[in-house]
Amino acid sequence: MEDDAPVIYGLEFQARALTPQTAETDAIRFLVGTQSLRYDNQIHIIDFDDENNIINKNVLLHQVGEIWHISTSPADKGVLATCYNKTSDTKVMTCAAVWRMPKELESGSHESPDDSSSNTQTLELLCHLDNTAHGNMACVMWEPMGDGKKIISLADNNILLWDLEESSAKAVLSSSAALEGKGQLKFTSGRWSPHHNCTQIATANDTTVRGWDTRSMRQIYCIENAHGQLVRDLDFNPNKQYYLASCGDDCKVKFWDTRNVTEPVKTLEEHSHWVWNVRYNHSHDQLILTGSSDSRVILSNMVSISSEPFGHMVDDDELSDQEDQHQEEKIKEPLQDSVIATYEEHEDSVYAVEWSSADPWLFASLSYDGRLVINRVPRALKYHILL
């Protein structure tokens, strides 16, 4: 029985890094990275059994340091990248590395081991992304729909494009670009666009959003003062190639058409504190998830700027005359944008929200106190979208 009730899991560690296992499209699976200064850090592999509404977990040790960002290969279920803090000679550096999980844990739908004390396993280090010359790593992005051989990392004011060679045992820097100008130039986040043959990325630094061409490593658009304060996160609409969402410390979520960046196409002002994360649903791009320091997760229905602004198109042949008339009246009016639901299961800042890569109606959110919540799109809305 499918239930709309949330499922909650406590990690017992502070955490801010969350990702779906991108290459796993059959089982519902998320990876969470911990932030602990006192203990060895861990990656929790969370398998959600949606038939029984229970979570199974496996724990991997990540001994190199606290995890700030985690991302998974689009092609190989066992491969992931982390950005983590490393302390040496009283200096803290944020480094990045590519890892492989144990073979038996690569695929989803694992039961939790009975004896929790013996179940921590270790990650195999594949390679470091050498950042000695480039500064602190903010994030690692994998080429969308790629073969898992190309990644981009953002380090301070540098964009670094790497080729993973020898089964990911070696990362070769193939090209790079640097942000130039006055002031504190540091990337906070970035996203690789699934459109334009995967040749474009967007980055955020301070209040500015920029687009880059990965072939020339040149800037292709710039949205200055995209937000009144720091831009925290970006995401591309999976179905509309020029549409980009951004969110930030001004409590706003903005939607942009990158062909004309003078004004946002739409602005959402539903959160009361910094917005850390914005995510488009992979299949139904009107569904937008946001997470904030106000401890709330908001699911919005942004139909007016989606790829189906008039809702689901119905074939004329299927309608009777009466329905036909009703349908024509309905089609004239685009559907209204609205907040579908506000989720209040967290009591601390929500640093990450992510859709499942296996089930388009399911998402996870993570707050700093280590609480992971799995929720579903309300059933009524799901059927409204589908029917």
Coordinates of C-alpha atoms in Angstrom, one line a residue:
M1 CA 0.0 0.0 0.0
E2 CA 1.5 3.3 -1.1
D3 CA 1.4 5.8 1.7
D4 CA 2.0 9.6 1.7
A5 CA 3.5 9.5 5.2
P6 CA 7.2 10.5 5.5
V7 CA 9.8 8.0 6.5
I8 CA 12.5 9.4 8.8
Y9 CA 16.1 8.1 9.4
G10 CA 18.5 9.6 12.0
L11 CA 22.3 9.4 11.2
E12 CA 23.5 10.3 14.7
F13 CA 26.0 12.6 13.0
Q14 CA 25.8 16.1 11.6
A15 CA 25.5 16.0 7.8
R16 CA 25.0 18.2 4.8
A17 CA 25.9 16.1 1.8
L18 CA 23.2 14.1 -0.1
T19 CA 22.9 12.5 -3.5
P20 CA 20.8 9.9 -5.3
Q21 CA 22.8 7.0 -6.7
T22 CA 22.4 8.4 -10.3
A23 CA 23.3 5.2 -12.2
E24 CA 20.8 3.1 -10.1
T25 CA 17.4 3.5 -11.9
D26 CA 15.7 0.4 -10.5
A27 CA 16.1 0.7 -6.7
I28 CA 15.5 3.8 -4.6
R29 CA 18.8 4.7 -3.1
F30 CA 20.5 7.8 -1.6
L31 CA 24.0 8.4 -0.3
V32 CA 24.6 10.7 2.7
G33 CA 28.0 12.0 3.9
T34 CA 28.6 13.0 7.5
Q35 CA 30.4 15.9 9.1
S36 CA 32.1 14.9 12.4
L37 CA 35.2 16.4 13.9
R38 CA 35.5 13.8 16.6
Y39 CA 34.9 10.5 14.8
D40 CA 35.7 8.9 11.5
N41 CA 33.3 10.2 8.9
Q42 CA 31.0 7.9 7.1
I43 CA 28.9 7.6 3.9
H44 CA 25.5 6.0 4.7
I45 CA 24.0 4.1 1.8
I46 CA 20.2 4.4 2.2
D47 CA 18.0 1.9 0.4
F48 CA 14.3 2.6 0.6
D49 CA 12.0 -0.3 0.4
D50 CA 8.8 1.4 -0.8
E51 CA 6.6 -1.7 -0.5
N52 CA 7.2 -2.0 3.2
N53 CA 8.0 1.6 3.8
I54 CA 11.3 0.9 5.5
I55 CA 14.9 2.1 5.2
N56 CA 17.9 -0.3 5.0
K57 CA 21.3 1.2 5.5
N58 CA 24.9 0.2 4.9
V59 CA 27.8 2.3 6.2
L60 CA 31.1 3.0 4.5
L61 CA 34.0 4.6 6.3
H62 CA 35.3 7.9 4.8
Q63 CA 38.3 8.4 7.1
V64 CA 39.9 11.3 5.2
G65 CA 37.6 14.0 6.7
E66 CA 34.2 15.6 7.0
I67 CA 32.2 15.6 3.8
W68 CA 31.0 18.8 2.2
H69 CA 29.7 17.5 -1.1
I70 CA 29.0 14.1 -2.6
S71 CA 28.1 13.1 -6.2
T72 CA 27.8 9.9 -8.1
S73 CA 28.8 8.6 -11.5
P74 CA 26.0 8.6 -14.1
A75 CA 27.4 5.3 -15.6
D76 CA 29.0 3.2 -12.8
K77 CA 26.9 2.5 -9.7
G78 CA 29.9 1.9 -7.6
V79 CA 31.8 5.1 -8.2
L80 CA 31.3 8.4 -6.4
A81 CA 33.2 11.7 -5.6
T82 CA 33.4 13.6 -2.4
C83 CA 34.7 17.0 -1.4
Y84 CA 36.1 16.8 2.2
N85 CA 38.1 18.9 4.7
K86 CA 41.6 17.8 5.3
T87 CA 43.7 19.4 8.1
S88 CA 47.4 19.6 7.8
D89 CA 49.8 21.9 9.7
T90 CA 46.9 23.8 11.2
K91 CA 45.7 24.6 7.7
V92 CA 42.3 23.3 6.5
M93 CA 42.0 22.5 2.8
T94 CA 38.9 21.2 1.0
C95 CA 40.0 18.4 -1.2
A96 CA 38.2 16.1 -3.7
A97 CA 38.6 12.4 -4.5
V98 CA 36.9 9.7 -6.5
W99 CA 36.1 6.4 -4.7
R100 CA 34.7 3.0 -5.4
M101 CA 32.3 1.2 -3.0
P102 CA 32.6 -2.5 -2.3
K103 CA 31.3 -4.6 -5.2
E104 CA 28.5 -6.2 -3.1
L105 CA 27.1 -2.8 -2.3
E106 CA 26.9 -1.4 -5.8
S107 CA 23.3 -2.3 -6.5
G108 CA 20.3 -1.1 -4.6
S109 CA 17.8 -3.0 -2.5
H110 CA 20.1 -4.3 0.2
E111 CA 18.9 -5.5 3.6
S112 CA 20.5 -3.9 6.6
P113 CA 23.1 -6.3 8.2
D114 CA 21.9 -7.7 11.5
D115 CA 25.0 -6.9 13.5
S116 CA 25.5 -3.2 13.1
S117 CA 28.9 -3.2 14.7
S118 CA 30.6 -5.3 12.0
N119 CA 29.0 -3.7 9.0
T120 CA 31.2 -0.7 8.3
Q121 CA 33.2 -1.2 5.2
T122 CA 35.8 1.0 3.6
L123 CA 35.8 2.9 0.3
E124 CA 38.5 2.2 -2.2
L125 CA 40.3 5.4 -3.3
L126 CA 40.5 5.6 -7.1
C127 CA 42.2 9.0 -7.4
H128 CA 42.6 12.4 -5.9
L129 CA 41.7 15.5 -7.9
D130 CA 44.9 17.4 -7.3
N131 CA 44.0 20.9 -6.1
T132 CA 47.3 22.1 -4.6
A133 CA 47.5 24.8 -7.3
H134 CA 43.8 25.6 -7.4
G135 CA 42.4 26.1 -3.9
N136 CA 39.5 24.7 -2.0
M137 CA 37.1 22.3 -3.8
A138 CA 33.4 23.4 -3.7
C139 CA 31.9 20.6 -5.7
V140 CA 32.4 17.9 -8.3
M141 CA 30.0 17.5 -11.2
W142 CA 29.8 14.5 -13.5
E143 CA 29.0 14.9 -17.2
P144 CA 25.2 14.2 -17.4
M145 CA 24.3 11.0 -19.3
G146 CA 28.0 10.6 -19.8
D147 CA 30.2 7.5 -19.5
G148 CA 31.5 8.6 -16.2
K149 CA 34.8 9.6 -17.6
K150 CA 34.4 13.4 -17.5
I151 CA 34.1 15.5 -14.4
I152 CA 34.3 19.2 -13.5
S153 CA 35.4 20.5 -10.2
L154 CA 35.1 24.0 -8.9
A155 CA 38.0 25.1 -6.7
D156 CA 38.1 28.6 -5.3
N157 CA 37.9 30.7 -8.5
N158 CA 38.9 27.8 -10.9
I159 CA 36.8 25.6 -13.2
L160 CA 38.7 22.3 -13.7
L161 CA 37.7 19.8 -16.4
W162 CA 39.1 16.3 -15.7
D163 CA 39.3 13.1 -17.7
L164 CA 39.2 10.0 -15.6
E165 CA 41.6 7.4 -17.1
E166 CA 42.6 3.8 -16.4
S167 CA 39.2 2.9 -14.9
S168 CA 39.2 6.1 -12.9
A169 CA 42.5 5.4 -11.2
K170 CA 43.9 8.6 -12.7
A171 CA 42.4 12.1 -13.2
V172 CA 44.1 14.2 -15.9
L173 CA 43.3 17.9 -16.0
S174 CA 42.3 18.5 -19.6
S175 CA 41.3 22.2 -19.4
S176 CA 40.5 25.0 -17.0
A177 CA 39.3 28.5 -16.6
A178 CA 39.6 31.1 -13.9
L179 CA 37.2 33.7 -12.7
E180 CA 38.8 37.1 -12.9
G181 CA 37.9 40.4 -11.3
K182 CA 38.0 42.2 -8.0
G183 CA 37.0 41.0 -4.6
Q184 CA 36.4 37.6 -3.2
L185 CA 36.0 35.3 -6.2
K186 CA 35.0 31.9 -5.0
F187 CA 32.6 29.5 -6.6
T188 CA 29.9 28.3 -4.2
S189 CA 28.2 25.8 -6.6
G190 CA 27.6 24.7 -10.1
R191 CA 25.5 22.4 -12.4
W192 CA 26.3 20.7 -15.7
S193 CA 23.5 21.2 -18.2
P194 CA 22.1 18.0 -19.8
H195 CA 21.3 20.1 -23.0
H196 CA 23.5 21.4 -25.8
N197 CA 25.4 18.0 -26.0
C198 CA 26.5 18.6 -22.4
T199 CA 28.8 21.5 -23.4
Q200 CA 27.5 24.0 -20.9
I201 CA 27.8 24.5 -17.2
A202 CA 26.4 27.2 -14.9
T203 CA 28.3 28.4 -11.8
A204 CA 27.4 30.6 -8.8
N205 CA 29.9 32.9 -7.1
D206 CA 28.7 35.5 -4.6
T207 CA 25.5 37.0 -6.1
T208 CA 26.4 36.2 -9.7
V209 CA 25.4 33.3 -11.9
R210 CA 27.5 32.5 -15.0
G211 CA 27.2 30.2 -17.9
W212 CA 30.3 28.6 -19.5
D213 CA 31.1 26.6 -22.6
T214 CA 33.1 23.6 -21.7
R215 CA 34.8 23.4 -25.1
S216 CA 36.3 26.8 -25.1
M217 CA 36.1 27.3 -21.3
R218 CA 34.7 30.8 -22.0
Q219 CA 31.9 32.6 -20.3
I220 CA 28.6 32.6 -22.4
Y221 CA 26.3 34.5 -20.2
C222 CA 26.4 36.4 -16.9
I223 CA 23.6 37.2 -14.5
E224 CA 25.0 39.8 -12.1
N225 CA 23.1 40.3 -8.9
A226 CA 21.0 37.3 -9.7
H227 CA 20.1 37.4 -6.0
G228 CA 20.4 40.1 -3.4
Q229 CA 22.7 37.9 -1.3
L230 CA 24.9 34.8 -1.9
V231 CA 23.6 32.3 -4.5
R232 CA 23.6 28.9 -2.9
D233 CA 22.5 26.5 -5.7
L234 CA 21.5 26.0 -9.3
D235 CA 19.6 23.5 -11.4
F236 CA 18.7 23.1 -15.1
N237 CA 15.2 22.3 -16.3
P238 CA 15.7 18.7 -17.7
N239 CA 13.2 19.4 -20.6
K240 CA 13.6 23.1 -21.5
Q241 CA 17.2 23.8 -22.6
Y242 CA 17.5 27.4 -21.7
Y243 CA 15.8 27.3 -18.3
L244 CA 17.8 27.5 -15.1
A245 CA 16.7 27.8 -11.4
S246 CA 18.7 29.5 -8.7
C247 CA 18.3 30.1 -5.0
G248 CA 20.1 32.0 -2.3
D249 CA 20.4 33.8 1.0
D250 CA 17.8 36.4 0.0
C251 CA 15.2 33.6 0.7
K252 CA 14.2 33.5 -3.0
V253 CA 14.1 31.0 -5.8
K254 CA 14.4 32.4 -9.3
F255 CA 13.9 31.0 -12.7
W256 CA 15.9 32.3 -15.7
D257 CA 15.8 32.0 -19.4
T258 CA 19.5 32.1 -20.2
R259 CA 18.9 33.7 -23.6
N260 CA 17.6 36.9 -21.9
V261 CA 19.0 37.3 -18.4
T262 CA 17.9 40.9 -17.6
E263 CA 15.0 39.7 -15.5
P264 CA 14.0 36.4 -14.0
V265 CA 11.1 34.7 -15.7
K266 CA 9.6 33.9 -12.3
T267 CA 10.4 34.4 -8.6
L268 CA 9.3 32.3 -5.7
E269 CA 9.3 33.8 -2.2
E270 CA 8.0 31.1 0.1
H271 CA 11.0 30.5 2.4
S272 CA 11.8 32.7 5.4
H273 CA 15.5 32.0 5.6
W274 CA 18.4 31.1 3.3
V275 CA 17.5 28.7 0.5
W276 CA 20.3 26.1 0.2
N277 CA 19.0 23.8 -2.6
V278 CA 16.7 23.8 -5.6
R279 CA 15.9 20.7 -7.7
Y280 CA 13.8 20.1 -10.8
N281 CA 12.0 16.8 -11.0
H282 CA 13.7 14.7 -13.7
S283 CA 10.5 13.7 -15.4
H284 CA 7.9 16.3 -14.6
D285 CA 9.7 19.7 -14.7
Q286 CA 6.8 21.6 -13.1
L287 CA 7.7 20.0 -9.8
I288 CA 10.3 22.0 -7.9
L289 CA 11.8 21.1 -4.6
T290 CA 13.6 23.6 -2.3
G291 CA 15.2 23.2 1.1
S292 CA 16.1 26.1 3.5
S293 CA 17.5 27.1 6.8
D294 CA 13.9 27.8 7.9
S295 CA 13.9 24.0 8.4
R296 CA 11.3 23.5 5.7
V297 CA 11.1 21.7 2.4
I298 CA 8.7 23.1 -0.1
L299 CA 7.3 21.4 -3.1
S300 CA 6.1 23.8 -5.8
N301 CA 4.1 23.3 -9.0
M302 CA 5.6 25.8 -11.5
V303 CA 3.4 24.8 -14.4
S304 CA 3.5 28.2 -16.2
I305 CA 7.2 27.8 -17.0
S306 CA 7.2 24.1 -17.4
S307 CA 7.3 22.1 -20.7
E308 CA 3.5 21.4 -20.3
P309 CA 2.1 24.8 -19.3
F310 CA -1.5 23.7 -20.2
G311 CA -1.3 20.5 -18.2
H312 CA -1.4 17.1 -19.8
M313 CA -2.6 17.3 -23.4
V314 CA -5.6 15.0 -24.1
D315 CA -6.2 13.6 -27.5
D316 CA -9.3 15.1 -29.1
D317 CA -10.6 11.8 -30.4
E318 CA -11.0 10.5 -26.8
L319 CA -13.4 13.2 -25.8
S320 CA -17.2 13.3 -26.1
D321 CA -18.9 16.6 -27.4
Q322 CA -19.6 17.8 -23.9
E323 CA -16.1 17.0 -22.7
D324 CA -14.8 18.6 -25.8
Q325 CA -16.4 21.9 -25.0
H326 CA -15.1 21.7 -21.4
Q327 CA -11.6 20.8 -22.6
E328 CA -11.5 23.8 -25.0
E329 CA -12.5 26.1 -22.1
K330 CA -9.8 24.5 -20.0
I331 CA -7.1 24.8 -22.6
K332 CA -7.4 28.6 -22.9
E333 CA -6.3 29.0 -19.3
P334 CA -2.7 28.0 -18.4
L335 CA -2.6 26.2 -15.1
Q336 CA -1.8 28.2 -12.0
D337 CA 1.6 28.0 -10.2
S338 CA 1.2 27.0 -6.6
V339 CA 2.8 25.6 -3.5
I340 CA 1.8 21.9 -3.4
A341 CA 3.1 21.1 0.1
T342 CA 5.3 22.4 2.9
Y343 CA 7.1 19.7 4.8
E344 CA 7.9 20.3 8.4
E345 CA 9.6 17.1 9.5
H346 CA 13.0 18.8 10.1
E347 CA 14.0 20.8 13.1
D348 CA 17.3 22.1 11.8
S349 CA 18.5 23.8 8.6
V350 CA 17.7 21.7 5.5
Y351 CA 21.0 21.6 3.5
A352 CA 20.0 19.2 0.8
V353 CA 17.0 18.0 -1.2
E354 CA 17.2 15.5 -4.0
W355 CA 14.7 13.5 -6.2
S356 CA 15.2 9.8 -6.5
S357 CA 16.8 8.6 -9.7
A358 CA 14.5 5.5 -9.7
D359 CA 11.1 6.8 -8.7
P360 CA 10.0 10.2 -10.1
W361 CA 7.5 10.7 -7.2
L362 CA 9.9 10.3 -4.4
F363 CA 12.4 12.6 -2.8
A364 CA 14.8 12.9 0.2
S365 CA 15.8 15.8 2.4
L366 CA 18.6 16.2 4.8
S367 CA 19.0 18.5 7.8
Y368 CA 22.2 19.4 9.6
D369 CA 21.3 17.4 12.7
G370 CA 21.6 14.2 10.6
R371 CA 17.9 13.7 9.9
L372 CA 17.0 12.2 6.6
V373 CA 13.4 12.3 5.5
I374 CA 11.9 10.5 2.5
N375 CA 8.7 11.9 1.2
R376 CA 6.4 11.3 -1.8
V377 CA 4.6 13.7 -4.1
P378 CA 1.0 13.7 -2.8
R379 CA -1.0 11.0 -4.6
A380 CA -3.8 13.3 -5.7
L381 CA -1.3 15.5 -7.5
K382 CA 0.5 12.6 -9.0
Y383 CA -2.7 11.3 -10.6
H384 CA -3.6 14.8 -11.7
I385 CA -0.3 15.1 -13.5
L386 CA -0.6 11.6 -15.0
L387 CA -4.2 11.5 -16.0

